[in-house]
Short mmCIF file of C-alpha atoms and ligand atoms in Angstrom, two decimals:
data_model
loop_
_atom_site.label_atom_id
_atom_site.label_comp_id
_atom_site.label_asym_id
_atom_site.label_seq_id
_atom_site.Cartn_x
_atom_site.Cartn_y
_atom_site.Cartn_z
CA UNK U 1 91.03 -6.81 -32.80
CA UNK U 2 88.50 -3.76 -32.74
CA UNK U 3 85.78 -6.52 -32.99
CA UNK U 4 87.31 -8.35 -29.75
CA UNK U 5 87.60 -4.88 -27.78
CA UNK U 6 83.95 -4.56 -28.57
CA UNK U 7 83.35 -7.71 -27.05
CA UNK U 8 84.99 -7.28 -23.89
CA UNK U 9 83.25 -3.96 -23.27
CA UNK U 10 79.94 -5.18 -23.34
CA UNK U 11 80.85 -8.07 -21.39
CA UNK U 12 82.34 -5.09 -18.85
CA UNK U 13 79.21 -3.11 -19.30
CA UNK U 14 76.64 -6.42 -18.77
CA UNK U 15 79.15 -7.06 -15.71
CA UNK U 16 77.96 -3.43 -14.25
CA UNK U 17 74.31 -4.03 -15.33
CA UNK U 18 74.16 -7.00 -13.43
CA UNK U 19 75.18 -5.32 -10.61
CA UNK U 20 73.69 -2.36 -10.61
CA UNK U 21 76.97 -0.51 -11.03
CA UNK U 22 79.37 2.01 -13.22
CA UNK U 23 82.63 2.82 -13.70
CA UNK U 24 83.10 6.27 -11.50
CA UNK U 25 86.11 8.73 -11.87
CA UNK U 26 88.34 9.47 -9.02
CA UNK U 27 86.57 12.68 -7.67
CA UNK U 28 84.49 15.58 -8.81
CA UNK U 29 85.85 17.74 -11.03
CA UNK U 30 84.73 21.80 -10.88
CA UNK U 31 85.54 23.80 -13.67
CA UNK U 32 85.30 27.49 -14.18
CA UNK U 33 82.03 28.75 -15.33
CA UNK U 34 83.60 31.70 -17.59
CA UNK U 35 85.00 28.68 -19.52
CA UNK U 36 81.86 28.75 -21.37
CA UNK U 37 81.23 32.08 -21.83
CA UNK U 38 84.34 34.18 -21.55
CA UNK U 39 85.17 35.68 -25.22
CA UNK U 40 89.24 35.48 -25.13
CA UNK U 41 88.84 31.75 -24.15
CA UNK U 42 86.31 31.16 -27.10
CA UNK U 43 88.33 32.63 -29.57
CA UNK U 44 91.33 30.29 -27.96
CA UNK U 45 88.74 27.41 -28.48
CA UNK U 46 88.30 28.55 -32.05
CA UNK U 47 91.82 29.11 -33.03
CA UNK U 48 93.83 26.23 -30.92
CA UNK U 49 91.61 23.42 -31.27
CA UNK U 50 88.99 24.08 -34.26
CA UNK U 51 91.58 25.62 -36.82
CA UNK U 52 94.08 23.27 -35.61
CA UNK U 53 92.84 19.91 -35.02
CA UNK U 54 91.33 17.54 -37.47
CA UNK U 55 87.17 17.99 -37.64
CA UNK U 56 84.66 15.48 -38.84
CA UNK U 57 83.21 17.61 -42.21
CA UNK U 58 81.11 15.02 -44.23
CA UNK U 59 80.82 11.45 -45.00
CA UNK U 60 81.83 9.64 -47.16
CA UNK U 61 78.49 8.52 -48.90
CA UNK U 62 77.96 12.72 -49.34
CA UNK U 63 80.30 12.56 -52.11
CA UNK U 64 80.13 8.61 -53.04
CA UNK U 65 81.53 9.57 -56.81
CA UNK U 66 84.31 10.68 -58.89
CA UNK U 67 83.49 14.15 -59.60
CA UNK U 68 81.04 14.66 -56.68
CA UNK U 69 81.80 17.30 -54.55
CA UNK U 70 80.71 19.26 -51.18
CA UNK U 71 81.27 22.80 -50.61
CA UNK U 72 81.20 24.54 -47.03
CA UNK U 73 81.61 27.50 -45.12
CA UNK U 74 83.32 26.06 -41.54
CA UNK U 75 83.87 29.23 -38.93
CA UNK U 76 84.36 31.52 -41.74
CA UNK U 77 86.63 28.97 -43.81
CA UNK U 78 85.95 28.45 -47.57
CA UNK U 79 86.09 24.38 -47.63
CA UNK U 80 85.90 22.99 -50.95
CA UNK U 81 85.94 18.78 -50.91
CA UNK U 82 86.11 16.55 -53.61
CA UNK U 83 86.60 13.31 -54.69
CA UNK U 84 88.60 12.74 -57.88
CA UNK U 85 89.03 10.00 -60.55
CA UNK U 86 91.29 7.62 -58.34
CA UNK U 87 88.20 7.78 -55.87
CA UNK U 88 90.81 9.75 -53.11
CA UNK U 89 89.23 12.77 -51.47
CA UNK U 90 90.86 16.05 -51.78
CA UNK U 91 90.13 19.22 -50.04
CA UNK U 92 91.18 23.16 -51.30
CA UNK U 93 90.24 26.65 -50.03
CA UNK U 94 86.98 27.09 -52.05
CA UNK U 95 88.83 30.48 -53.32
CA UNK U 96 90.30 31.21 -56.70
CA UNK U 97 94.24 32.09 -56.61
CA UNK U 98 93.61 34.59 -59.37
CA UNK U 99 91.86 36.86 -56.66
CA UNK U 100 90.29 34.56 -54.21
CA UNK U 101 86.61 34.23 -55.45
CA UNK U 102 84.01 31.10 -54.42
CA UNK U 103 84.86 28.54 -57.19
CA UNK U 104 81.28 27.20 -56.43
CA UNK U 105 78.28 27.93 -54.30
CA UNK U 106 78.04 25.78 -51.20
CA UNK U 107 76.24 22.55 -51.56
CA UNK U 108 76.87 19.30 -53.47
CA UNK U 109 77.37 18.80 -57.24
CA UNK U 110 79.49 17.08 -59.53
CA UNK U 111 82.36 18.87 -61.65
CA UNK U 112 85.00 17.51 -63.90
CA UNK U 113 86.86 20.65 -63.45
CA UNK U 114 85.90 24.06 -61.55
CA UNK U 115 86.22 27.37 -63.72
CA UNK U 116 85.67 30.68 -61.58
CA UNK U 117 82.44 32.83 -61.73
CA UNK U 118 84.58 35.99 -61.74
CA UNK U 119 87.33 35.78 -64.45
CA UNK U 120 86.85 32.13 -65.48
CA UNK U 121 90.30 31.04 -64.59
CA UNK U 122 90.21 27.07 -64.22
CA UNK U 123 91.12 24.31 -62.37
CA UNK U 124 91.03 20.36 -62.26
CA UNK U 125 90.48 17.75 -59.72
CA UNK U 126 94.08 17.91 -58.12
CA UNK U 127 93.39 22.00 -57.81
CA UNK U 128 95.69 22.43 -60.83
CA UNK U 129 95.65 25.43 -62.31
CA UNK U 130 94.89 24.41 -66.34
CA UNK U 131 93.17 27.75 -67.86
CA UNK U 132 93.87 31.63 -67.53
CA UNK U 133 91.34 33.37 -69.20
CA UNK U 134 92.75 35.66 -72.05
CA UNK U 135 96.51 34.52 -70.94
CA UNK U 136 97.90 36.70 -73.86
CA UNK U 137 96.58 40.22 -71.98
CA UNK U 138 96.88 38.88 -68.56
CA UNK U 139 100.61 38.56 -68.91
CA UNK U 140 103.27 35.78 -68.37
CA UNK U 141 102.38 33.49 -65.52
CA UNK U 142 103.15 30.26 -64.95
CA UNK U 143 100.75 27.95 -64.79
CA UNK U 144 102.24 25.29 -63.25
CA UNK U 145 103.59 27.74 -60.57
CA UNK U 146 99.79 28.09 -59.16
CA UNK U 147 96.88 26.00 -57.74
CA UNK U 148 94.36 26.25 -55.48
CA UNK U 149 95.13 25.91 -51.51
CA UNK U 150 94.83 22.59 -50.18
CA UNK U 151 94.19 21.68 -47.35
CA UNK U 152 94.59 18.55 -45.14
CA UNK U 153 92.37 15.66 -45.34
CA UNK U 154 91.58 12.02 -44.68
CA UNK U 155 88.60 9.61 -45.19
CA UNK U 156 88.63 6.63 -42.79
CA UNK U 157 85.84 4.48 -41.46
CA UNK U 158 83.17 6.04 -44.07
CA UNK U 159 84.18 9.80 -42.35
CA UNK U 160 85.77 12.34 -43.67
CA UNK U 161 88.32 14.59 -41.86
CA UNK U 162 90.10 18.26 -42.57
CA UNK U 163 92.06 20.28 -41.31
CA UNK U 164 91.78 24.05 -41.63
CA UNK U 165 94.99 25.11 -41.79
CA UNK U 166 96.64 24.63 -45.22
CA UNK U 167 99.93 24.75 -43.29
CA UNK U 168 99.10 21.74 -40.73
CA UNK U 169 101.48 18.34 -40.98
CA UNK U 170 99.62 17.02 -38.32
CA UNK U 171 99.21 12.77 -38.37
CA UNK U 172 95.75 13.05 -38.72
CA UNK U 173 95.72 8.77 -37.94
CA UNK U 174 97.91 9.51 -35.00
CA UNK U 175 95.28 12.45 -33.72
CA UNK U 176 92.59 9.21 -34.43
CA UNK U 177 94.86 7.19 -31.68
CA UNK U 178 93.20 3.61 -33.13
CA UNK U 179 89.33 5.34 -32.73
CA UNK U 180 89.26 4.59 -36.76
CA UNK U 181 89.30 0.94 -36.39
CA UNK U 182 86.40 0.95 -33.64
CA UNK U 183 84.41 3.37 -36.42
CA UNK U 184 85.44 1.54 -39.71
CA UNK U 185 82.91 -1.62 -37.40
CA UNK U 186 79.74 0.92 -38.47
CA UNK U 187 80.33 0.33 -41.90
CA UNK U 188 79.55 4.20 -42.60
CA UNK U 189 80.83 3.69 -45.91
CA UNK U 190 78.25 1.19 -47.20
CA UNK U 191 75.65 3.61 -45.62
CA UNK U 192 72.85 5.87 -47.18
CA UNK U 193 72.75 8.99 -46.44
CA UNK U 194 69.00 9.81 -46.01
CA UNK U 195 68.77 13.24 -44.52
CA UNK U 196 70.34 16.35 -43.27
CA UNK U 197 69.17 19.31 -40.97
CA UNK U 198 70.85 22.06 -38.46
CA UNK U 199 69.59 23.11 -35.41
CA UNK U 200 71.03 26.02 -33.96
CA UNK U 201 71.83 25.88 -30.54
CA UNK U 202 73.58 27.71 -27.22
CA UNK U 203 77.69 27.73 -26.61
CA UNK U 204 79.35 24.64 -28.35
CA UNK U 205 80.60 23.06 -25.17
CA UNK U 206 77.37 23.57 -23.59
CA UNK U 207 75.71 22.08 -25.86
CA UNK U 208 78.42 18.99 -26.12
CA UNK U 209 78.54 18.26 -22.37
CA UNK U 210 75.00 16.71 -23.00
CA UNK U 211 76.17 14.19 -25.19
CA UNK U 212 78.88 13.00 -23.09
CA UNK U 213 76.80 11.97 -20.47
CA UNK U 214 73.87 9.78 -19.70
CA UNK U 215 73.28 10.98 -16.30
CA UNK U 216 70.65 13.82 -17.60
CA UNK U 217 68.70 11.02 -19.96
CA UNK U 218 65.73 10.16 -17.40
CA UNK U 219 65.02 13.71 -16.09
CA UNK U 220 65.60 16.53 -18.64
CA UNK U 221 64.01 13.87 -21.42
CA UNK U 222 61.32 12.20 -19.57
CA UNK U 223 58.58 13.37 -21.55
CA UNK U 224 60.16 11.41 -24.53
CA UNK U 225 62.60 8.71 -24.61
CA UNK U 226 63.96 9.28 -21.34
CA UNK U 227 61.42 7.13 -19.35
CA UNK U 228 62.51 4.93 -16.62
CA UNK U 229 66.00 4.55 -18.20
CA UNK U 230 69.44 4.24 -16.06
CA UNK U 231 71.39 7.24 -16.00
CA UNK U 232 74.65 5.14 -15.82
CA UNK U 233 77.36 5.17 -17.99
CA UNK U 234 81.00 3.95 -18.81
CA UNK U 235 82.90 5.70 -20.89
CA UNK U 236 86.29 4.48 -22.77
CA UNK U 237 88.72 6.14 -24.19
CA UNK U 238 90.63 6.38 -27.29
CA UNK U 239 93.15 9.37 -26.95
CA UNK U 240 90.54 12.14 -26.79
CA UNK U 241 87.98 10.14 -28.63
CA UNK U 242 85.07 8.10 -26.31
CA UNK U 243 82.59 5.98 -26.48
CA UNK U 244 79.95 7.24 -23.73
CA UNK U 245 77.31 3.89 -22.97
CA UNK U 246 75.00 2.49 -20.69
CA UNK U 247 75.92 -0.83 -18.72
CA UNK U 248 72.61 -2.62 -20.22
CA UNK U 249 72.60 -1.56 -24.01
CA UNK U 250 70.06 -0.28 -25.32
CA UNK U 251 68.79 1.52 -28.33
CA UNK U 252 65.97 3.85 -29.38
CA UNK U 253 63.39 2.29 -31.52
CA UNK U 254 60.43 3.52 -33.11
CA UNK U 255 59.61 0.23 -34.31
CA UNK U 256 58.95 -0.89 -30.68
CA UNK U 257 57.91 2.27 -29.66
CA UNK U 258 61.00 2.47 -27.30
CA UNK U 259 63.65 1.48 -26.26
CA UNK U 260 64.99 -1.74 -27.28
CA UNK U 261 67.77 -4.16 -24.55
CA UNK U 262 69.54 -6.80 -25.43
CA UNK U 263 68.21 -10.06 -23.18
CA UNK U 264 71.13 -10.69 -21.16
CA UNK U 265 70.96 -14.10 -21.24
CA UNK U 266 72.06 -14.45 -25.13
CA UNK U 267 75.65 -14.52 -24.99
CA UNK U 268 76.94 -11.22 -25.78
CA UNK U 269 79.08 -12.68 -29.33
CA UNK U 270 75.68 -13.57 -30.64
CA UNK U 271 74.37 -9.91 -30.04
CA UNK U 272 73.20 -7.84 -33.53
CA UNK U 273 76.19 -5.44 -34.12
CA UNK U 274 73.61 -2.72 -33.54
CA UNK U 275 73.79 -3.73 -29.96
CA UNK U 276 76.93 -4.07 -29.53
CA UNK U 277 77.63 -0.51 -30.71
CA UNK U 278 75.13 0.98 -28.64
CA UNK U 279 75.38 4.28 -27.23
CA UNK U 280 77.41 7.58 -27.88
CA UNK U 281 80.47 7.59 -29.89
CA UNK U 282 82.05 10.65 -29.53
CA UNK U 283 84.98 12.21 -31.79
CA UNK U 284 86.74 15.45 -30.36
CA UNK U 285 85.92 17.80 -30.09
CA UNK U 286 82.77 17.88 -31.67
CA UNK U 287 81.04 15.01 -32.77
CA UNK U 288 78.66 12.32 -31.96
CA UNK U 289 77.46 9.30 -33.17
CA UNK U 290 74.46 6.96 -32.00
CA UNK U 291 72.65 4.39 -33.32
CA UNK U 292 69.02 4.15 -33.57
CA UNK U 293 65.97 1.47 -35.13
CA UNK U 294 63.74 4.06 -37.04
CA UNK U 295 63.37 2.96 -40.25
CA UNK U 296 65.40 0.26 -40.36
CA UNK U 297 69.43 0.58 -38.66
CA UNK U 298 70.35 3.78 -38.34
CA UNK U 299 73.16 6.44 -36.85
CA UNK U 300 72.52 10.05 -36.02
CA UNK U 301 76.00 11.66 -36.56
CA UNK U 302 75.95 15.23 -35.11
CA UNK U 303 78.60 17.73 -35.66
CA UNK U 304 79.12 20.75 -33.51
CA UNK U 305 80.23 23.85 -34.17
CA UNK U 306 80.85 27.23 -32.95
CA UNK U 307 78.24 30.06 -34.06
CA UNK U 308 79.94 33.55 -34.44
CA UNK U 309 79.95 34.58 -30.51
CA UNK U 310 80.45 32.08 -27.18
CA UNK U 311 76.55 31.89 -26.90
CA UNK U 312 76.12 30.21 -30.09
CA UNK U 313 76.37 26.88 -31.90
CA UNK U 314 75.09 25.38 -35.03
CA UNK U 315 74.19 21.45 -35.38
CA UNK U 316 74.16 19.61 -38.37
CA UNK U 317 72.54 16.49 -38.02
CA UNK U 318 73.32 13.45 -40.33
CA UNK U 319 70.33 10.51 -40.50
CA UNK U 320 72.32 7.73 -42.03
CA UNK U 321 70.57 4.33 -42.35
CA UNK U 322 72.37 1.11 -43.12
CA UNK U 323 70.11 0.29 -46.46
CA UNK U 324 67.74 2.61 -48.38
CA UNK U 325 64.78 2.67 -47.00
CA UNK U 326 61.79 1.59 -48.32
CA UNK U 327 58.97 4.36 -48.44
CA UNK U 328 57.13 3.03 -45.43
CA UNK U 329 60.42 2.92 -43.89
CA UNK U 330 61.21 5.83 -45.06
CA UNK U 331 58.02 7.27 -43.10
CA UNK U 332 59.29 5.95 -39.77
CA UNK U 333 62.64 7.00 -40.36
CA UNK U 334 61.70 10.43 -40.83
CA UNK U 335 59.57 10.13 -37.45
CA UNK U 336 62.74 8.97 -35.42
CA UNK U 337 64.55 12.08 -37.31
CA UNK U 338 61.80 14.53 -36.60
CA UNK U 339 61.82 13.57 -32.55
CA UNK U 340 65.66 13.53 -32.45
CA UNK U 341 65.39 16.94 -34.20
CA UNK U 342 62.46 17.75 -30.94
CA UNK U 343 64.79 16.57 -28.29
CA UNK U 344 68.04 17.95 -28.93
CA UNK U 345 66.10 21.47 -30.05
CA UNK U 346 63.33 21.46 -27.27
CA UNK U 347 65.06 19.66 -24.48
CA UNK U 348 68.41 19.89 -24.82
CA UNK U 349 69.87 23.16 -26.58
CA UNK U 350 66.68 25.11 -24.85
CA UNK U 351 67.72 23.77 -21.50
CA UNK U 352 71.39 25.10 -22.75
CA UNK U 353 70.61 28.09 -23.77
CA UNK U 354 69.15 28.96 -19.91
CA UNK U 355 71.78 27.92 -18.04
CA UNK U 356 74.40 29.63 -20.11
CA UNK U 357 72.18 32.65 -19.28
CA UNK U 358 72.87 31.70 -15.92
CA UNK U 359 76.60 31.07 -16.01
CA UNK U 360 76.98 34.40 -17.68
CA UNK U 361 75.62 36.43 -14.66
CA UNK U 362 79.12 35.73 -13.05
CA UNK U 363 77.63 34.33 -9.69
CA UNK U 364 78.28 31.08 -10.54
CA UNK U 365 81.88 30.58 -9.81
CA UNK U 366 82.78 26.98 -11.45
CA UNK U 367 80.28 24.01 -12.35
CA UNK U 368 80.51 20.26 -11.44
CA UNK U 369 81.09 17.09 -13.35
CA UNK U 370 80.62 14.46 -11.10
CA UNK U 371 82.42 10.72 -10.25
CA UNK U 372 79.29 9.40 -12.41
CA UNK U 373 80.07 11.93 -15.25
CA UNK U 374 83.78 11.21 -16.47
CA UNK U 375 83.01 11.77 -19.85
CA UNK U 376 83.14 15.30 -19.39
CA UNK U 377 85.26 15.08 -17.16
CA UNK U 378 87.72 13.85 -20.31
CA UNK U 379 86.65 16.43 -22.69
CA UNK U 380 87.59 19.06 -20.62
CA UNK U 381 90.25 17.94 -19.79
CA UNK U 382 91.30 17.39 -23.35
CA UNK U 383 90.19 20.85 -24.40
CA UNK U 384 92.09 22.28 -21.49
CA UNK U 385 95.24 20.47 -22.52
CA UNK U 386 95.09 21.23 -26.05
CA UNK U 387 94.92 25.11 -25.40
CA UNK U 388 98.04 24.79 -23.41
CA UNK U 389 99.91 23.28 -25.74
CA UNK U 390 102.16 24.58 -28.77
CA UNK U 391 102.22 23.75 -32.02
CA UNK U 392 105.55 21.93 -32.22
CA UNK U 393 104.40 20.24 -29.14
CA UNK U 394 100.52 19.09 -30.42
CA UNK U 395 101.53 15.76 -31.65
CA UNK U 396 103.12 14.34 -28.69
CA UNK U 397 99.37 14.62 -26.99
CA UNK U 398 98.22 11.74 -29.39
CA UNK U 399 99.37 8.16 -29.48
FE1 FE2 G 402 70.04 15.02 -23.81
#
């Protein structure tokens, strides 16, 4: 099914590329400018959608076996994930329940069981609490009566989701309204993951309004791999989740030097799967996936996240390539990572950082997403939506 829906996109999309066209949104859309900037609605942004909806924190391949593990601060959160002997993924408060200290340092490791740095009380894989240190002077406590905080979490599509709020009974699937199955057709799982970095960059949405659209690709990166590309896009939707793509595929290469189109007179079932999942798959809020030819196949998966004040974000960026790379392709893989890191630092998030400068002076009453920019049209729309809404009432957005 996912497979067929791909299909009949890019037959949609070669439709528009033949003639010369897009899908547009009804109207333009203006939206305050103190949405990105004003501190109440940031901390709304924080609280209502970060601590309360599910949010892309690793893949799979991070933590590919039993015992492996990834720890993480996420906007002040402790996140410890794991995955255990049955291969399931679990995620706990990195915190001790004795009296809340790291269990481990953040990074990745492997641990049969965690014991804590500060009174050595110990836990296994299911956060169980199986040692007190010196039980006999501590007192009577029940062991079984204790573990560490877990939290929400679900690996689909070689992704892995939490949520951070130990008390959420949120459907995560339901919140993924189907996007799963279009994911689970990258084959993340069976990926490598070659390379991490973070680039820090200017308000969160700010800087996610430039993934959502393809309208900016020619001018602001026309020094790099913006050249002579259509700014066109059509954009689908699942739930809050979208796919953001150009009516003639296409994909960056560094093997060609370019950017690489599919000849449209193949049919478009005989296209390489690369193709067919060209352009920006976003997850809400904060995450993007595209696919790339440096090296070999490869995604860039980058995750989004709020900095400690409305003017800041951090970026990690995930290079994951569909086979490990040989060392010469390692050397051209690092080359497409290296200018992805240059473009979204240089042209994007520097180009973000002024015109939230801008917005903040107050003189700027609302900005514009246009017919030819529904994408963020959507996300705003979703973001708006999902601060209005309760918590009893959060589910009911998703279907
Ligand atoms: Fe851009």
């Amino acid at each position: 099914m996912s497979k067929e829906k791909l299909i009949d996109m890019a037959l949609n999309n070669k439709m528009h590329a033949e003639a010369g066209t897009m899908e547009l949104a009804d109207t333009i859309v203006e939206i305050p400018a103190s949405n990105y900037f004003d501190k109440s609605r940031w901390q709304k942004e924080v609280d209502l959608i970060f601590k309360r909806i599910p949010l892309v924190l690793g893949v799979s391949n991070e933590i590919p076996n039993a015992g492996d593990y990834k720890s993480i601060d996420v906007l002040g959160v402790p996140v410890l994930i794991l995955r255990n002997s049955n291969g399931q993924v679990k995620a706990y408060l990195n915190a001790c329940i004795h009296r809340g200290a790291a269990l481990v340092e953040n990074g990745l490791g492997n641990k049969k069981r965690f014991s804590c740095p500060y009174h050595g009380w110990s836990y296994n894989e299911d956060g169980s609490l199986i040692g007190i240190s010196s039980q006999q002077d501590f007192g009577d406590l029940d062991k079984n009566c204790k573990s560490l905080i877990s939290l929400p979490i679900l690996e689909k599509a070689g992704i892995i989701w939490v949520i951070l709020n130990s008390n959420s009974n949120l459907d995560m699937e339901k919140f993924l309204s189907g996007y799963d199955k279009m994911l689970e057709l990258f084959d993340l799982e069976n990926w490598h993951v070659f390379s991490t970095r973070v680039v820090k960059g200017p308000n969160w949405k700010v800087a996610y309004d430039g993934y959502l659209d393809l309208y900016h690709l020619p001018v602001l990166h026309s020094e790099t791999f913006g050249k002579n590309i259509s700014n066109q896009a059509n954009y689908y939707e699942w739930g809050p989740h979208q796919r953001v793509v150009s009516p003639l595929a296409r994909i960056s290469s560094s093997e060609k030097g370019g950017v690489v189109t599919p000849d449209l007179d193949v049919p478009v079932e005989d296209w390489p799967m690369d193709m067919l999942m060209a352009g920006v798959w976003t997850i809400f809020p904060n995450v993007s996936i595209a696919s790339f030819r440096g090296g070999g196949r490869a995604v860039m998966l980058s995750q989004l996240m709020p900095g400690d004040n409305p003017e800041e974000s951090f970026t990690t960026q995930y290079y994951l390539m569909e086979k490990k790379p040989t060392k010469e392709q390692e050397i051209e893989a690092k080359k497409q990572f290296d200018l992805l890191e240059y473009v979204v630092r240089e042209e994007d998030y520097s180009t973000g950082l002024r015109l939230q400068k801008s917005l903040k002076t107050g003189m700027i009453d609302s900005v514009m997403f246009g017919k030819n920019e529904g994408g963020g049209q959507n996300f705003h729309g979703w973001v708006d939506k999902i601060l209005k809404t309760k918590d009893k009432d959060l589910m009911s957005l998703f279907s």
